[in-house]
PDB file of C-alpha atoms in Angstrom:
ATOM      1  CA  UNK A   1      38.050  -7.897 -16.828  1.00  0.00           C
ATOM      2  CA  UNK A   2      34.249  -7.915 -17.018  1.00  0.00           C
ATOM      3  CA  UNK A   3      32.461 -11.098 -15.974  1.00  0.00           C
ATOM      4  CA  UNK A   4      29.876 -12.385 -18.410  1.00  0.00           C
ATOM      5  CA  UNK A   5      27.317 -14.995 -17.471  1.00  0.00           C
ATOM      6  CA  UNK A   6      25.487 -17.093 -20.046  1.00  0.00           C
ATOM      7  CA  UNK A   7      23.254 -20.090 -20.191  1.00  0.00           C
ATOM      8  CA  UNK A   8      22.354 -22.227 -23.166  1.00  0.00           C
ATOM      9  CA  UNK A   9      19.181 -24.031 -24.256  1.00  0.00           C
ATOM     10  CA  UNK A  10      19.501 -27.204 -26.256  1.00  0.00           C
ATOM     11  CA  UNK A  11      16.351 -27.315 -28.383  1.00  0.00           C
ATOM     12  CA  UNK A  12      13.809 -29.699 -26.896  1.00  0.00           C
ATOM     13  CA  UNK A  13      16.235 -30.773 -24.212  1.00  0.00           C
ATOM     14  CA  UNK A  14      17.497 -28.737 -21.283  1.00  0.00           C
ATOM     15  CA  UNK A  15      18.974 -25.497 -19.991  1.00  0.00           C
ATOM     16  CA  UNK A  16      22.613 -25.495 -18.911  1.00  0.00           C
ATOM     17  CA  UNK A  17      24.550 -22.720 -17.184  1.00  0.00           C
ATOM     18  CA  UNK A  18      27.795 -21.499 -18.678  1.00  0.00           C
ATOM     19  CA  UNK A  19      29.935 -19.066 -16.689  1.00  0.00           C
ATOM     20  CA  UNK A  20      33.044 -17.415 -17.979  1.00  0.00           C
ATOM     21  CA  UNK A  21      35.164 -14.286 -17.708  1.00  0.00           C
ATOM     22  CA  UNK A  22      35.109 -11.942 -20.691  1.00  0.00           C
ATOM     23  CA  UNK A  23      38.040 -12.509 -22.965  1.00  0.00           C
ATOM     24  CA  UNK A  24      37.803 -12.108 -26.741  1.00  0.00           C
ATOM     25  CA  UNK A  25      39.456 -15.464 -27.482  1.00  0.00           C
ATOM     26  CA  UNK A  26      37.517 -17.385 -24.814  1.00  0.00           C
ATOM     27  CA  UNK A  27      34.232 -15.834 -25.928  1.00  0.00           C
ATOM     28  CA  UNK A  28      34.823 -17.046 -29.495  1.00  0.00           C
ATOM     29  CA  UNK A  29      35.471 -20.583 -28.239  1.00  0.00           C
ATOM     30  CA  UNK A  30      32.390 -20.368 -26.025  1.00  0.00           C
ATOM     31  CA  UNK A  31      30.099 -19.689 -28.999  1.00  0.00           C
ATOM     32  CA  UNK A  32      31.754 -22.435 -31.055  1.00  0.00           C
ATOM     33  CA  UNK A  33      31.186 -24.988 -28.283  1.00  0.00           C
ATOM     34  CA  UNK A  34      27.517 -24.031 -28.054  1.00  0.00           C
ATOM     35  CA  UNK A  35      26.911 -23.711 -31.803  1.00  0.00           C
ATOM     36  CA  UNK A  36      23.348 -24.851 -32.507  1.00  0.00           C
ATOM     37  CA  UNK A  37      22.200 -23.923 -29.005  1.00  0.00           C
ATOM     38  CA  UNK A  38      20.239 -20.800 -28.025  1.00  0.00           C
ATOM     39  CA  UNK A  39      22.550 -18.645 -25.906  1.00  0.00           C
ATOM     40  CA  UNK A  40      21.121 -16.262 -23.310  1.00  0.00           C
ATOM     41  CA  UNK A  41      23.093 -13.551 -21.542  1.00  0.00           C
ATOM     42  CA  UNK A  42      22.631 -12.570 -17.909  1.00  0.00           C
ATOM     43  CA  UNK A  43      21.193  -9.050 -17.634  1.00  0.00           C
ATOM     44  CA  UNK A  44      23.181  -8.153 -14.524  1.00  0.00           C
ATOM     45  CA  UNK A  45      19.956  -8.009 -12.500  1.00  0.00           C
ATOM     46  CA  UNK A  46      18.085 -10.206 -10.048  1.00  0.00           C
ATOM     47  CA  UNK A  47      14.340 -10.400  -9.529  1.00  0.00           C
ATOM     48  CA  UNK A  48      12.608  -9.577  -6.231  1.00  0.00           C
ATOM     49  CA  UNK A  49      13.452 -13.101  -4.959  1.00  0.00           C
ATOM     50  CA  UNK A  50      17.153 -12.888  -5.840  1.00  0.00           C
ATOM     51  CA  UNK A  51      16.875 -15.047  -9.015  1.00  0.00           C
ATOM     52  CA  UNK A  52      19.285 -14.098 -11.834  1.00  0.00           C
ATOM     53  CA  UNK A  53      17.474 -12.618 -14.862  1.00  0.00           C
ATOM     54  CA  UNK A  54      18.552 -13.805 -18.331  1.00  0.00           C
ATOM     55  CA  UNK A  55      17.423 -13.016 -21.859  1.00  0.00           C
ATOM     56  CA  UNK A  56      14.414 -15.211 -22.611  1.00  0.00           C
ATOM     57  CA  UNK A  57      13.171 -15.317 -19.020  1.00  0.00           C
ATOM     58  CA  UNK A  58       9.472 -14.651 -18.599  1.00  0.00           C
ATOM     59  CA  UNK A  59       8.776 -12.035 -15.938  1.00  0.00           C
ATOM     60  CA  UNK A  60       5.635 -11.355 -13.969  1.00  0.00           C
ATOM     61  CA  UNK A  61       5.486  -7.567 -13.589  1.00  0.00           C
ATOM     62  CA  UNK A  62       3.164  -6.101 -10.984  1.00  0.00           C
ATOM     63  CA  UNK A  63       0.766  -3.345 -12.074  1.00  0.00           C
ATOM     64  CA  UNK A  64      -2.797  -2.234 -11.342  1.00  0.00           C
ATOM     65  CA  UNK A  65      -5.767  -1.655 -13.581  1.00  0.00           C
ATOM     66  CA  UNK A  66      -8.526   0.894 -12.944  1.00  0.00           C
ATOM     67  CA  UNK A  67     -11.887   0.234 -14.553  1.00  0.00           C
ATOM     68  CA  UNK A  68     -12.645   3.804 -15.662  1.00  0.00           C
ATOM     69  CA  UNK A  69     -16.407   3.678 -15.266  1.00  0.00           C
ATOM     70  CA  UNK A  70     -17.069   6.785 -13.173  1.00  0.00           C
ATOM     71  CA  UNK A  71     -17.626  10.296 -14.558  1.00  0.00           C
ATOM     72  CA  UNK A  72     -14.238  11.482 -13.309  1.00  0.00           C
ATOM     73  CA  UNK A  73     -12.470   8.632 -15.170  1.00  0.00           C
ATOM     74  CA  UNK A  74     -11.878   6.533 -12.089  1.00  0.00           C
ATOM     75  CA  UNK A  75     -13.362   3.314 -10.859  1.00  0.00           C
ATOM     76  CA  UNK A  76     -12.436   0.172  -8.982  1.00  0.00           C
ATOM     77  CA  UNK A  77      -8.717  -0.708  -8.971  1.00  0.00           C
ATOM     78  CA  UNK A  78      -7.605  -4.281  -9.351  1.00  0.00           C
ATOM     79  CA  UNK A  79      -4.150  -5.868  -9.143  1.00  0.00           C
ATOM     80  CA  UNK A  80      -2.923  -6.639 -12.649  1.00  0.00           C
ATOM     81  CA  UNK A  81       0.193  -8.516 -13.755  1.00  0.00           C
ATOM     82  CA  UNK A  82       1.986  -8.385 -17.090  1.00  0.00           C
ATOM     83  CA  UNK A  83       3.780 -11.443 -18.480  1.00  0.00           C
ATOM     84  CA  UNK A  84       6.680 -10.509 -20.717  1.00  0.00           C
ATOM     85  CA  UNK A  85       9.921 -12.046 -21.963  1.00  0.00           C
ATOM     86  CA  UNK A  86      13.264 -10.364 -21.368  1.00  0.00           C
ATOM     87  CA  UNK A  87      14.970  -9.191 -24.544  1.00  0.00           C
ATOM     88  CA  UNK A  88      17.806  -6.927 -25.638  1.00  0.00           C
ATOM     89  CA  UNK A  89      16.520  -3.749 -27.268  1.00  0.00           C
ATOM     90  CA  UNK A  90      18.150  -2.294 -30.382  1.00  0.00           C
ATOM     91  CA  UNK A  91      18.970   0.827 -28.330  1.00  0.00           C
ATOM     92  CA  UNK A  92      21.354  -1.242 -26.242  1.00  0.00           C
ATOM     93  CA  UNK A  93      19.602  -2.371 -23.079  1.00  0.00           C
ATOM     94  CA  UNK A  94      17.718  -5.258 -21.545  1.00  0.00           C
ATOM     95  CA  UNK A  95      14.022  -4.925 -20.807  1.00  0.00           C
ATOM     96  CA  UNK A  96      10.537  -6.203 -21.578  1.00  0.00           C
ATOM     97  CA  UNK A  97       7.920  -5.482 -24.218  1.00  0.00           C
ATOM     98  CA  UNK A  98       4.633  -4.763 -22.416  1.00  0.00           C
ATOM     99  CA  UNK A  99       1.652  -5.787 -24.583  1.00  0.00           C
ATOM    100  CA  UNK A 100      -1.293  -4.646 -22.394  1.00  0.00           C
ATOM    101  CA  UNK A 101      -2.163  -1.334 -20.770  1.00  0.00           C
ATOM    102  CA  UNK A 102      -2.179  -1.038 -17.019  1.00  0.00           C
ATOM    103  CA  UNK A 103      -2.196   1.973 -14.716  1.00  0.00           C
ATOM    104  CA  UNK A 104       1.617   2.083 -14.484  1.00  0.00           C
ATOM    105  CA  UNK A 105       2.831   0.480 -17.713  1.00  0.00           C
ATOM    106  CA  UNK A 106       1.503   1.172 -21.197  1.00  0.00           C
ATOM    107  CA  UNK A 107       2.194  -0.827 -24.369  1.00  0.00           C
ATOM    108  CA  UNK A 108       5.849  -0.361 -25.343  1.00  0.00           C
ATOM    109  CA  UNK A 109       9.362  -1.615 -24.619  1.00  0.00           C
ATOM    110  CA  UNK A 110      10.339  -0.886 -21.012  1.00  0.00           C
ATOM    111  CA  UNK A 111      13.992  -1.017 -20.037  1.00  0.00           C
ATOM    112  CA  UNK A 112      14.686  -2.222 -16.509  1.00  0.00           C
ATOM    113  CA  UNK A 113      15.908   1.280 -15.686  1.00  0.00           C
ATOM    114  CA  UNK A 114      12.563   2.722 -16.909  1.00  0.00           C
ATOM    115  CA  UNK A 115      10.649   0.255 -14.719  1.00  0.00           C
ATOM    116  CA  UNK A 116      12.614   1.164 -11.598  1.00  0.00           C
ATOM    117  CA  UNK A 117      12.340   4.893 -12.406  1.00  0.00           C
ATOM    118  CA  UNK A 118       8.562   4.581 -12.791  1.00  0.00           C
ATOM    119  CA  UNK A 119       7.880   2.431  -9.733  1.00  0.00           C
ATOM    120  CA  UNK A 120      10.803   3.183  -7.432  1.00  0.00           C
ATOM    121  CA  UNK A 121      11.623  -0.516  -7.150  1.00  0.00           C
ATOM    122  CA  UNK A 122      12.075  -3.714  -9.130  1.00  0.00           C
ATOM    123  CA  UNK A 123       8.596  -5.250  -9.055  1.00  0.00           C
ATOM    124  CA  UNK A 124       9.253  -8.235 -11.267  1.00  0.00           C
ATOM    125  CA  UNK A 125       9.640 -11.967 -10.719  1.00  0.00           C
ATOM    126  CA  UNK A 126      11.092 -14.697 -12.961  1.00  0.00           C
ATOM    127  CA  UNK A 127       8.356 -17.314 -13.489  1.00  0.00           C
ATOM    128  CA  UNK A 128       9.857 -19.310 -16.369  1.00  0.00           C
ATOM    129  CA  UNK A 129      11.537 -18.964 -19.727  1.00  0.00           C
ATOM    130  CA  UNK A 130      10.382 -18.823 -23.336  1.00  0.00           C
ATOM    131  CA  UNK A 131      12.113 -22.167 -23.899  1.00  0.00           C
ATOM    132  CA  UNK A 132      10.881 -24.165 -20.914  1.00  0.00           C
ATOM    133  CA  UNK A 133       7.483 -22.440 -20.570  1.00  0.00           C
ATOM    134  CA  UNK A 134       6.374 -21.046 -23.969  1.00  0.00           C
ATOM    135  CA  UNK A 135       2.744 -21.208 -22.858  1.00  0.00           C
ATOM    136  CA  UNK A 136       3.380 -18.303 -20.468  1.00  0.00           C
ATOM    137  CA  UNK A 137       3.934 -15.892 -23.355  1.00  0.00           C
ATOM    138  CA  UNK A 138       0.901 -17.210 -25.240  1.00  0.00           C
ATOM    139  CA  UNK A 139      -1.166 -16.761 -22.063  1.00  0.00           C
ATOM    140  CA  UNK A 140       0.234 -13.258 -21.540  1.00  0.00           C
ATOM    141  CA  UNK A 141      -0.240 -12.088 -25.132  1.00  0.00           C
TER     142      UNK A 141
END
């Protein structure tokens, strides 16, 4: 039996955890109980601080940015962080949609596997959620 982990957001109210084991009948009851709530599934991953990552979490993703002002296309490098919400891609995986170019990440959907493949490690941190901290996505857009 596969363990599934969910949490639910009651609009304008609060986030509540909801843990359950996967069972077709129980899962149906779970969604009936939380009808009218926004349900978020656990991705199976933790951030660099050990925090569980759910759909709708806003991640801070470390990157760098090179100001390409020199003739050879290089220039000063600065730390640069992306802010992006976790979502489930139509191809069947969890990840983030990067909206700004950096030296490591360009503008596209990045699965968590792609991020780890590119960087060799999970360089992301949960800093909020789209429900509790919507201003983070506006600031990161």
